């Protein structure tokens, strides 16, 4: 399924792919595979110099080297015009709820081909939390920018929040630490994937909230804020019940221990 006019400068299709998926809020998400080696998460700024644009011959050599390391069918393909296509995986690590249309059916293949925007069919909105660390696989072009990847993900899952609320990060592992770097909107994720190779332990992409310091509450609508309060109220009640159950079990064990102690001969 190809993203439409909002992503006209770069080819990007959001294909349901090869992994087991689960269903929530009328959208499909992929479970994240467990990390091979546990690592400590550290978010910091990583300074890098941007390399000079490679020649077509250099790109061809890099693609051949990349494909030689691929262990599945997700190869990169060089086009006659010098552009190339391939796959990236984006981890969704969103801590706050997203806003979606209320009561809308899932997007069909017909809707995607006809560029039907289901979010425009209703003014009703609802908010929910995306599964933590879910994964979406994208088939994109070398001309697809970070901005288009973000817009494509939001459109695919019918998220109507402002794209500026989100940012794409690259995640790298070094010396047992996980480092995150926020990518500029004009960056080309597929080129970064090509340079790093297919190993996602070396480089992976993460969609997170666009943290700019304090939360800009003015950017949210009244229904969004009301939904946030409802979600927080429910979480608070659930947490209280968890604590009550925990200490009730502790109380029962303590009473049982005292009862057994009293029954023993002094």
PDB file of C-alpha atoms in Angstrom:
ATOM      1  CA  UNK A   1       0.000   0.000   0.000  1.00  0.00           C
ATOM      2  CA  UNK A   2       1.547   3.239  -1.118  1.00  0.00           C
ATOM      3  CA  UNK A   3       1.257   6.464   0.797  1.00  0.00           C
ATOM      4  CA  UNK A   4      -0.524   9.070  -1.284  1.00  0.00           C
ATOM      5  CA  UNK A   5      -0.100  12.741  -2.099  1.00  0.00           C
ATOM      6  CA  UNK A   6       1.133  13.731   1.350  1.00  0.00           C
ATOM      7  CA  UNK A   7       4.269  11.705   0.598  1.00  0.00           C
ATOM      8  CA  UNK A   8       4.622  12.448  -3.108  1.00  0.00           C
ATOM      9  CA  UNK A   9       8.347  13.226  -2.954  1.00  0.00           C
ATOM     10  CA  UNK A  10       9.209   9.702  -1.816  1.00  0.00           C
ATOM     11  CA  UNK A  11       7.784   6.232  -2.337  1.00  0.00           C
ATOM     12  CA  UNK A  12       6.633   4.652   0.898  1.00  0.00           C
ATOM     13  CA  UNK A  13       4.380   1.636   1.381  1.00  0.00           C
ATOM     14  CA  UNK A  14       3.298   0.334   4.737  1.00  0.00           C
ATOM     15  CA  UNK A  15       3.149  -3.418   4.276  1.00  0.00           C
ATOM     16  CA  UNK A  16       1.811  -5.857   6.853  1.00  0.00           C
ATOM     17  CA  UNK A  17       4.788  -8.186   6.990  1.00  0.00           C
ATOM     18  CA  UNK A  18       6.200 -11.441   8.194  1.00  0.00           C
ATOM     19  CA  UNK A  19       5.912 -11.305  11.977  1.00  0.00           C
ATOM     20  CA  UNK A  20       3.172 -12.341  14.405  1.00  0.00           C
ATOM     21  CA  UNK A  21       0.846  -9.446  15.097  1.00  0.00           C
ATOM     22  CA  UNK A  22      -1.789  -8.557  17.634  1.00  0.00           C
ATOM     23  CA  UNK A  23      -4.848  -6.360  17.244  1.00  0.00           C
ATOM     24  CA  UNK A  24      -5.777  -3.297  19.225  1.00  0.00           C
ATOM     25  CA  UNK A  25      -7.939  -0.255  18.572  1.00  0.00           C
ATOM     26  CA  UNK A  26      -8.572  -1.383  14.999  1.00  0.00           C
ATOM     27  CA  UNK A  27      -4.925  -1.328  13.977  1.00  0.00           C
ATOM     28  CA  UNK A  28      -2.320  -4.044  13.704  1.00  0.00           C
ATOM     29  CA  UNK A  29       1.009  -3.799  15.476  1.00  0.00           C
ATOM     30  CA  UNK A  30       3.983  -6.134  15.531  1.00  0.00           C
ATOM     31  CA  UNK A  31       5.428  -7.490  18.736  1.00  0.00           C
ATOM     32  CA  UNK A  32       8.985  -6.512  19.437  1.00  0.00           C
ATOM     33  CA  UNK A  33      11.489  -9.340  19.450  1.00  0.00           C
ATOM     34  CA  UNK A  34      13.419  -9.578  22.742  1.00  0.00           C
ATOM     35  CA  UNK A  35      16.845  -8.011  22.754  1.00  0.00           C
ATOM     36  CA  UNK A  36      19.673 -10.482  22.331  1.00  0.00           C
ATOM     37  CA  UNK A  37      21.762  -8.776  25.008  1.00  0.00           C
ATOM     38  CA  UNK A  38      20.227  -6.630  27.753  1.00  0.00           C
ATOM     39  CA  UNK A  39      21.565  -3.123  27.681  1.00  0.00           C
ATOM     40  CA  UNK A  40      21.202  -0.009  29.732  1.00  0.00           C
ATOM     41  CA  UNK A  41      19.229   2.773  28.033  1.00  0.00           C
ATOM     42  CA  UNK A  42      20.996   6.098  27.825  1.00  0.00           C
ATOM     43  CA  UNK A  43      19.613   9.043  25.873  1.00  0.00           C
ATOM     44  CA  UNK A  44      22.252  11.503  24.801  1.00  0.00           C
ATOM     45  CA  UNK A  45      23.231  13.690  21.894  1.00  0.00           C
ATOM     46  CA  UNK A  46      25.525  12.043  19.381  1.00  0.00           C
ATOM     47  CA  UNK A  47      27.452  14.397  17.135  1.00  0.00           C
ATOM     48  CA  UNK A  48      28.097  13.138  13.607  1.00  0.00           C
ATOM     49  CA  UNK A  49      29.364  14.670  10.423  1.00  0.00           C
ATOM     50  CA  UNK A  50      27.107  14.125   7.435  1.00  0.00           C
ATOM     51  CA  UNK A  51      28.959  12.254   4.658  1.00  0.00           C
ATOM     52  CA  UNK A  52      29.189  13.461   1.080  1.00  0.00           C
ATOM     53  CA  UNK A  53      26.464  12.085  -1.245  1.00  0.00           C
ATOM     54  CA  UNK A  54      27.703   8.800  -2.742  1.00  0.00           C
ATOM     55  CA  UNK A  55      27.891   8.116  -6.473  1.00  0.00           C
ATOM     56  CA  UNK A  56      25.584   5.615  -8.167  1.00  0.00           C
ATOM     57  CA  UNK A  57      28.454   3.146  -8.422  1.00  0.00           C
ATOM     58  CA  UNK A  58      29.185   3.488  -4.711  1.00  0.00           C
ATOM     59  CA  UNK A  59      25.485   2.968  -3.930  1.00  0.00           C
ATOM     60  CA  UNK A  60      25.457  -0.153  -6.101  1.00  0.00           C
ATOM     61  CA  UNK A  61      28.445  -1.578  -4.244  1.00  0.00           C
ATOM     62  CA  UNK A  62      26.906  -0.779  -0.851  1.00  0.00           C
ATOM     63  CA  UNK A  63      23.607  -2.430  -1.829  1.00  0.00           C
ATOM     64  CA  UNK A  64      25.395  -5.573  -2.994  1.00  0.00           C
ATOM     65  CA  UNK A  65      27.311  -5.690   0.295  1.00  0.00           C
ATOM     66  CA  UNK A  66      24.103  -5.052   2.255  1.00  0.00           C
ATOM     67  CA  UNK A  67      22.102  -7.759   0.443  1.00  0.00           C
ATOM     68  CA  UNK A  68      24.882 -10.282   1.032  1.00  0.00           C
ATOM     69  CA  UNK A  69      24.252  -9.926   4.772  1.00  0.00           C
ATOM     70  CA  UNK A  70      20.452 -10.169   4.585  1.00  0.00           C
ATOM     71  CA  UNK A  71      19.101 -13.423   6.029  1.00  0.00           C
ATOM     72  CA  UNK A  72      15.488 -12.940   4.853  1.00  0.00           C
ATOM     73  CA  UNK A  73      13.756 -11.683   1.719  1.00  0.00           C
ATOM     74  CA  UNK A  74      13.940  -8.000   2.703  1.00  0.00           C
ATOM     75  CA  UNK A  75      16.525  -6.940   0.144  1.00  0.00           C
ATOM     76  CA  UNK A  76      17.334  -3.488  -1.201  1.00  0.00           C
ATOM     77  CA  UNK A  77      16.798  -2.863  -4.897  1.00  0.00           C
ATOM     78  CA  UNK A  78      18.606  -0.321  -7.082  1.00  0.00           C
ATOM     79  CA  UNK A  79      16.466   1.470  -9.686  1.00  0.00           C
ATOM     80  CA  UNK A  80      17.553   2.669 -13.118  1.00  0.00           C
ATOM     81  CA  UNK A  81      17.377   6.323 -12.023  1.00  0.00           C
ATOM     82  CA  UNK A  82      19.874   5.764  -9.190  1.00  0.00           C
ATOM     83  CA  UNK A  83      17.293   5.656  -6.393  1.00  0.00           C
ATOM     84  CA  UNK A  84      16.746   2.484  -4.417  1.00  0.00           C
ATOM     85  CA  UNK A  85      14.077   0.892  -2.241  1.00  0.00           C
ATOM     86  CA  UNK A  86      14.240  -1.262   0.864  1.00  0.00           C
ATOM     87  CA  UNK A  87      12.814  -1.959   4.303  1.00  0.00           C
ATOM     88  CA  UNK A  88      13.172  -0.385   7.729  1.00  0.00           C
ATOM     89  CA  UNK A  89      11.573  -1.282  11.039  1.00  0.00           C
ATOM     90  CA  UNK A  90      10.261   1.421  13.353  1.00  0.00           C
ATOM     91  CA  UNK A  91       9.761   0.733  17.057  1.00  0.00           C
ATOM     92  CA  UNK A  92       6.822   2.661  18.542  1.00  0.00           C
ATOM     93  CA  UNK A  93       7.839   3.801  22.025  1.00  0.00           C
ATOM     94  CA  UNK A  94       5.133   6.311  22.911  1.00  0.00           C
ATOM     95  CA  UNK A  95       4.466   7.064  26.567  1.00  0.00           C
ATOM     96  CA  UNK A  96       1.406   9.245  26.019  1.00  0.00           C
ATOM     97  CA  UNK A  97      -1.902   8.290  24.375  1.00  0.00           C
ATOM     98  CA  UNK A  98      -2.595   9.105  20.739  1.00  0.00           C
ATOM     99  CA  UNK A  99      -5.804  10.481  19.248  1.00  0.00           C
ATOM    100  CA  UNK A 100      -7.750   8.476  16.662  1.00  0.00           C
ATOM    101  CA  UNK A 101     -11.240   8.761  15.110  1.00  0.00           C
ATOM    102  CA  UNK A 102     -13.926   7.067  17.207  1.00  0.00           C
ATOM    103  CA  UNK A 103     -15.963   4.225  15.715  1.00  0.00           C
ATOM    104  CA  UNK A 104     -13.996   3.888  12.456  1.00  0.00           C
ATOM    105  CA  UNK A 105     -13.388   0.485  10.881  1.00  0.00           C
ATOM    106  CA  UNK A 106      -9.813  -0.597  10.032  1.00  0.00           C
ATOM    107  CA  UNK A 107      -8.335   0.623   6.762  1.00  0.00           C
ATOM    108  CA  UNK A 108      -8.830  -1.835   3.891  1.00  0.00           C
ATOM    109  CA  UNK A 109      -6.642  -2.426   0.831  1.00  0.00           C
ATOM    110  CA  UNK A 110      -9.285  -0.616  -1.236  1.00  0.00           C
ATOM    111  CA  UNK A 111      -9.079   2.437   1.037  1.00  0.00           C
ATOM    112  CA  UNK A 112      -5.293   2.507   0.736  1.00  0.00           C
ATOM    113  CA  UNK A 113      -5.290   2.170  -3.061  1.00  0.00           C
ATOM    114  CA  UNK A 114      -7.994   4.806  -3.458  1.00  0.00           C
ATOM    115  CA  UNK A 115      -6.276   7.047  -0.881  1.00  0.00           C
ATOM    116  CA  UNK A 116      -9.413   7.170   1.260  1.00  0.00           C
ATOM    117  CA  UNK A 117      -8.770   9.081   4.474  1.00  0.00           C
ATOM    118  CA  UNK A 118     -11.027   7.386   7.020  1.00  0.00           C
ATOM    119  CA  UNK A 119     -10.149   9.986   9.660  1.00  0.00           C
ATOM    120  CA  UNK A 120     -12.091  12.601   7.655  1.00  0.00           C
ATOM    121  CA  UNK A 121     -15.325  10.596   7.922  1.00  0.00           C
ATOM    122  CA  UNK A 122     -16.069  11.609  11.516  1.00  0.00           C
ATOM    123  CA  UNK A 123     -15.359  14.442  13.927  1.00  0.00           C
ATOM    124  CA  UNK A 124     -15.534  12.120  16.944  1.00  0.00           C
ATOM    125  CA  UNK A 125     -12.207  11.412  18.606  1.00  0.00           C
ATOM    126  CA  UNK A 126     -10.903   9.029  21.227  1.00  0.00           C
ATOM    127  CA  UNK A 127      -7.498   8.447  22.811  1.00  0.00           C
ATOM    128  CA  UNK A 128      -5.656   5.278  23.751  1.00  0.00           C
ATOM    129  CA  UNK A 129      -2.150   4.011  24.462  1.00  0.00           C
ATOM    130  CA  UNK A 130      -0.280   2.193  21.723  1.00  0.00           C
ATOM    131  CA  UNK A 131       1.359  -1.077  22.816  1.00  0.00           C
ATOM    132  CA  UNK A 132       4.785  -0.296  24.239  1.00  0.00           C
ATOM    133  CA  UNK A 133       7.635  -1.152  21.898  1.00  0.00           C
ATOM    134  CA  UNK A 134       5.390  -2.338  19.066  1.00  0.00           C
ATOM    135  CA  UNK A 135       7.088  -2.551  15.663  1.00  0.00           C
ATOM    136  CA  UNK A 136       5.982  -1.507  12.176  1.00  0.00           C
ATOM    137  CA  UNK A 137       7.885  -2.517   9.066  1.00  0.00           C
ATOM    138  CA  UNK A 138       8.006   0.016   6.219  1.00  0.00           C
ATOM    139  CA  UNK A 139       8.942  -0.377   2.566  1.00  0.00           C
ATOM    140  CA  UNK A 140      10.408   2.977   1.566  1.00  0.00           C
ATOM    141  CA  UNK A 141      12.557   4.694  -1.033  1.00  0.00           C
ATOM    142  CA  UNK A 142      15.939   6.365  -0.713  1.00  0.00           C
ATOM    143  CA  UNK A 143      14.074   9.654  -1.303  1.00  0.00           C
ATOM    144  CA  UNK A 144      11.675   9.103   1.620  1.00  0.00           C
ATOM    145  CA  UNK A 145      12.429  11.570   4.407  1.00  0.00           C
ATOM    146  CA  UNK A 146      11.992  11.274   8.161  1.00  0.00           C
ATOM    147  CA  UNK A 147       9.036  13.655   7.927  1.00  0.00           C
ATOM    148  CA  UNK A 148       7.317  11.378   5.409  1.00  0.00           C
ATOM    149  CA  UNK A 149       7.967   8.289   7.525  1.00  0.00           C
ATOM    150  CA  UNK A 150       6.289   9.955  10.520  1.00  0.00           C
ATOM    151  CA  UNK A 151       3.331  11.136   8.426  1.00  0.00           C
ATOM    152  CA  UNK A 152       2.991   7.706   6.824  1.00  0.00           C
ATOM    153  CA  UNK A 153       2.894   5.928  10.186  1.00  0.00           C
ATOM    154  CA  UNK A 154       0.286   8.314  11.558  1.00  0.00           C
ATOM    155  CA  UNK A 155      -1.865   7.979   8.443  1.00  0.00           C
ATOM    156  CA  UNK A 156      -1.602   4.194   8.462  1.00  0.00           C
ATOM    157  CA  UNK A 157      -2.844   3.986  12.046  1.00  0.00           C
ATOM    158  CA  UNK A 158      -5.360   6.852  11.574  1.00  0.00           C
ATOM    159  CA  UNK A 159      -3.660   8.958  14.257  1.00  0.00           C
ATOM    160  CA  UNK A 160      -4.951  12.515  13.896  1.00  0.00           C
ATOM    161  CA  UNK A 161      -2.449  14.162  16.231  1.00  0.00           C
ATOM    162  CA  UNK A 162      -0.164  16.837  14.810  1.00  0.00           C
ATOM    163  CA  UNK A 163       2.943  15.138  13.311  1.00  0.00           C
ATOM    164  CA  UNK A 164       5.059  17.750  15.095  1.00  0.00           C
ATOM    165  CA  UNK A 165       4.240  15.968  18.359  1.00  0.00           C
ATOM    166  CA  UNK A 166       6.401  13.035  17.216  1.00  0.00           C
ATOM    167  CA  UNK A 167      10.041  12.522  16.306  1.00  0.00           C
ATOM    168  CA  UNK A 168      12.041   9.696  14.740  1.00  0.00           C
ATOM    169  CA  UNK A 169      15.200   8.614  16.558  1.00  0.00           C
ATOM    170  CA  UNK A 170      17.973   6.274  15.577  1.00  0.00           C
ATOM    171  CA  UNK A 171      18.992   3.835  18.280  1.00  0.00           C
ATOM    172  CA  UNK A 172      22.564   2.598  18.535  1.00  0.00           C
ATOM    173  CA  UNK A 173      24.306   0.225  20.935  1.00  0.00           C
ATOM    174  CA  UNK A 174      27.785   0.961  22.225  1.00  0.00           C
ATOM    175  CA  UNK A 175      29.704  -0.395  25.218  1.00  0.00           C
ATOM    176  CA  UNK A 176      26.575  -1.935  26.761  1.00  0.00           C
ATOM    177  CA  UNK A 177      24.573   1.268  26.440  1.00  0.00           C
ATOM    178  CA  UNK A 178      21.687   2.246  24.172  1.00  0.00           C
ATOM    179  CA  UNK A 179      22.156   5.679  22.613  1.00  0.00           C
ATOM    180  CA  UNK A 180      19.370   7.670  20.945  1.00  0.00           C
ATOM    181  CA  UNK A 181      19.796  10.468  18.417  1.00  0.00           C
ATOM    182  CA  UNK A 182      16.907  12.537  17.125  1.00  0.00           C
ATOM    183  CA  UNK A 183      16.883  12.638  13.326  1.00  0.00           C
ATOM    184  CA  UNK A 184      16.199  15.846  11.368  1.00  0.00           C
ATOM    185  CA  UNK A 185      13.003  15.830   9.302  1.00  0.00           C
ATOM    186  CA  UNK A 186      15.018  16.014   6.069  1.00  0.00           C
ATOM    187  CA  UNK A 187      17.154  12.938   6.830  1.00  0.00           C
ATOM    188  CA  UNK A 188      16.793   9.784   4.674  1.00  0.00           C
ATOM    189  CA  UNK A 189      16.301   6.713   6.927  1.00  0.00           C
ATOM    190  CA  UNK A 190      16.936   4.148   4.182  1.00  0.00           C
ATOM    191  CA  UNK A 191      20.413   5.585   3.527  1.00  0.00           C
ATOM    192  CA  UNK A 192      21.218   5.240   7.237  1.00  0.00           C
ATOM    193  CA  UNK A 193      19.999   1.644   7.081  1.00  0.00           C
ATOM    194  CA  UNK A 194      22.210   1.004   4.060  1.00  0.00           C
ATOM    195  CA  UNK A 195      25.302   2.378   5.804  1.00  0.00           C
ATOM    196  CA  UNK A 196      24.675   0.437   9.005  1.00  0.00           C
ATOM    197  CA  UNK A 197      23.754  -2.862   7.365  1.00  0.00           C
ATOM    198  CA  UNK A 198      20.695  -5.032   8.099  1.00  0.00           C
ATOM    199  CA  UNK A 199      21.578  -5.808  11.734  1.00  0.00           C
ATOM    200  CA  UNK A 200      19.048  -3.973  13.931  1.00  0.00           C
ATOM    201  CA  UNK A 201      21.363  -4.373  16.945  1.00  0.00           C
ATOM    202  CA  UNK A 202      23.723  -1.971  15.184  1.00  0.00           C
ATOM    203  CA  UNK A 203      21.032   0.548  14.196  1.00  0.00           C
ATOM    204  CA  UNK A 204      17.278   0.703  14.620  1.00  0.00           C
ATOM    205  CA  UNK A 205      14.615   3.404  14.338  1.00  0.00           C
ATOM    206  CA  UNK A 206      12.306   4.532  17.136  1.00  0.00           C
ATOM    207  CA  UNK A 207       9.218   6.748  17.039  1.00  0.00           C
ATOM    208  CA  UNK A 208       8.894   8.754  20.262  1.00  0.00           C
ATOM    209  CA  UNK A 209       7.256  11.919  21.494  1.00  0.00           C
ATOM    210  CA  UNK A 210       8.988  15.052  20.289  1.00  0.00           C
ATOM    211  CA  UNK A 211      10.300  16.172  23.646  1.00  0.00           C
ATOM    212  CA  UNK A 212      11.021  19.889  23.662  1.00  0.00           C
ATOM    213  CA  UNK A 213      11.093  20.396  27.428  1.00  0.00           C
ATOM    214  CA  UNK A 214       7.797  21.203  29.116  1.00  0.00           C
ATOM    215  CA  UNK A 215       4.622  19.628  27.749  1.00  0.00           C
ATOM    216  CA  UNK A 216       2.823  22.099  25.474  1.00  0.00           C
ATOM    217  CA  UNK A 217      -0.711  21.535  26.748  1.00  0.00           C
ATOM    218  CA  UNK A 218      -2.057  24.247  24.447  1.00  0.00           C
ATOM    219  CA  UNK A 219      -1.351  21.931  21.521  1.00  0.00           C
ATOM    220  CA  UNK A 220      -4.051  19.517  22.755  1.00  0.00           C
ATOM    221  CA  UNK A 221      -7.781  19.951  22.224  1.00  0.00           C
ATOM    222  CA  UNK A 222     -10.324  19.901  25.060  1.00  0.00           C
ATOM    223  CA  UNK A 223     -11.511  16.343  24.194  1.00  0.00           C
ATOM    224  CA  UNK A 224      -7.888  15.154  24.174  1.00  0.00           C
ATOM    225  CA  UNK A 225      -7.235  16.649  27.607  1.00  0.00           C
ATOM    226  CA  UNK A 226     -10.470  15.135  28.944  1.00  0.00           C
ATOM    227  CA  UNK A 227      -9.428  11.739  27.616  1.00  0.00           C
ATOM    228  CA  UNK A 228      -6.020  12.095  29.276  1.00  0.00           C
ATOM    229  CA  UNK A 229      -7.726  12.788  32.608  1.00  0.00           C
ATOM    230  CA  UNK A 230      -9.980   9.739  32.195  1.00  0.00           C
ATOM    231  CA  UNK A 231      -6.994   7.517  31.388  1.00  0.00           C
ATOM    232  CA  UNK A 232      -4.963   8.851  34.313  1.00  0.00           C
ATOM    233  CA  UNK A 233      -7.946   8.387  36.656  1.00  0.00           C
ATOM    234  CA  UNK A 234      -8.302   4.758  35.557  1.00  0.00           C
ATOM    235  CA  UNK A 235      -4.556   4.147  35.967  1.00  0.00           C
ATOM    236  CA  UNK A 236      -4.680   5.662  39.447  1.00  0.00           C
ATOM    237  CA  UNK A 237      -7.565   3.392  40.502  1.00  0.00           C
ATOM    238  CA  UNK A 238      -5.816   0.323  39.051  1.00  0.00           C
ATOM    239  CA  UNK A 239      -2.621   1.207  40.918  1.00  0.00           C
ATOM    240  CA  UNK A 240      -4.492   1.664  44.196  1.00  0.00           C
ATOM    241  CA  UNK A 241      -6.141  -1.739  43.773  1.00  0.00           C
ATOM    242  CA  UNK A 242      -2.760  -3.357  43.063  1.00  0.00           C
ATOM    243  CA  UNK A 243      -1.262  -1.873  46.236  1.00  0.00           C
ATOM    244  CA  UNK A 244      -4.307  -2.909  48.296  1.00  0.00           C
ATOM    245  CA  UNK A 245      -4.122  -6.493  46.999  1.00  0.00           C
ATOM    246  CA  UNK A 246      -0.393  -6.627  47.698  1.00  0.00           C
ATOM    247  CA  UNK A 247      -0.723  -5.574  51.322  1.00  0.00           C
ATOM    248  CA  UNK A 248      -3.819  -7.708  51.871  1.00  0.00           C
ATOM    249  CA  UNK A 249      -1.771 -10.774  50.887  1.00  0.00           C
ATOM    250  CA  UNK A 250       1.036  -9.609  53.170  1.00  0.00           C
ATOM    251  CA  UNK A 251      -1.457  -9.158  56.021  1.00  0.00           C
ATOM    252  CA  UNK A 252      -2.849 -12.677  55.505  1.00  0.00           C
ATOM    253  CA  UNK A 253       0.627 -14.207  55.540  1.00  0.00           C
ATOM    254  CA  UNK A 254       1.563 -12.288  58.679  1.00  0.00           C
ATOM    255  CA  UNK A 255      -1.626 -13.404  60.441  1.00  0.00           C
ATOM    256  CA  UNK A 256      -0.982 -17.011  59.406  1.00  0.00           C
ATOM    257  CA  UNK A 257       2.579 -16.830  60.752  1.00  0.00           C
ATOM    258  CA  UNK A 258       1.363 -15.407  64.083  1.00  0.00           C
ATOM    259  CA  UNK A 259      -1.302 -18.124  64.324  1.00  0.00           C
ATOM    260  CA  UNK A 260       1.287 -20.855  63.741  1.00  0.00           C
ATOM    261  CA  UNK A 261       3.649 -19.282  66.265  1.00  0.00           C
ATOM    262  CA  UNK A 262       0.947 -19.235  68.963  1.00  0.00           C
ATOM    263  CA  UNK A 263       0.183 -22.906  68.347  1.00  0.00           C
ATOM    264  CA  UNK A 264       3.748 -24.049  68.997  1.00  0.00           C
ATOM    265  CA  UNK A 265       4.712 -25.125  72.539  1.00  0.00           C
ATOM    266  CA  UNK A 266       6.667 -22.455  74.357  1.00  0.00           C
TER     267      UNK A 266
END
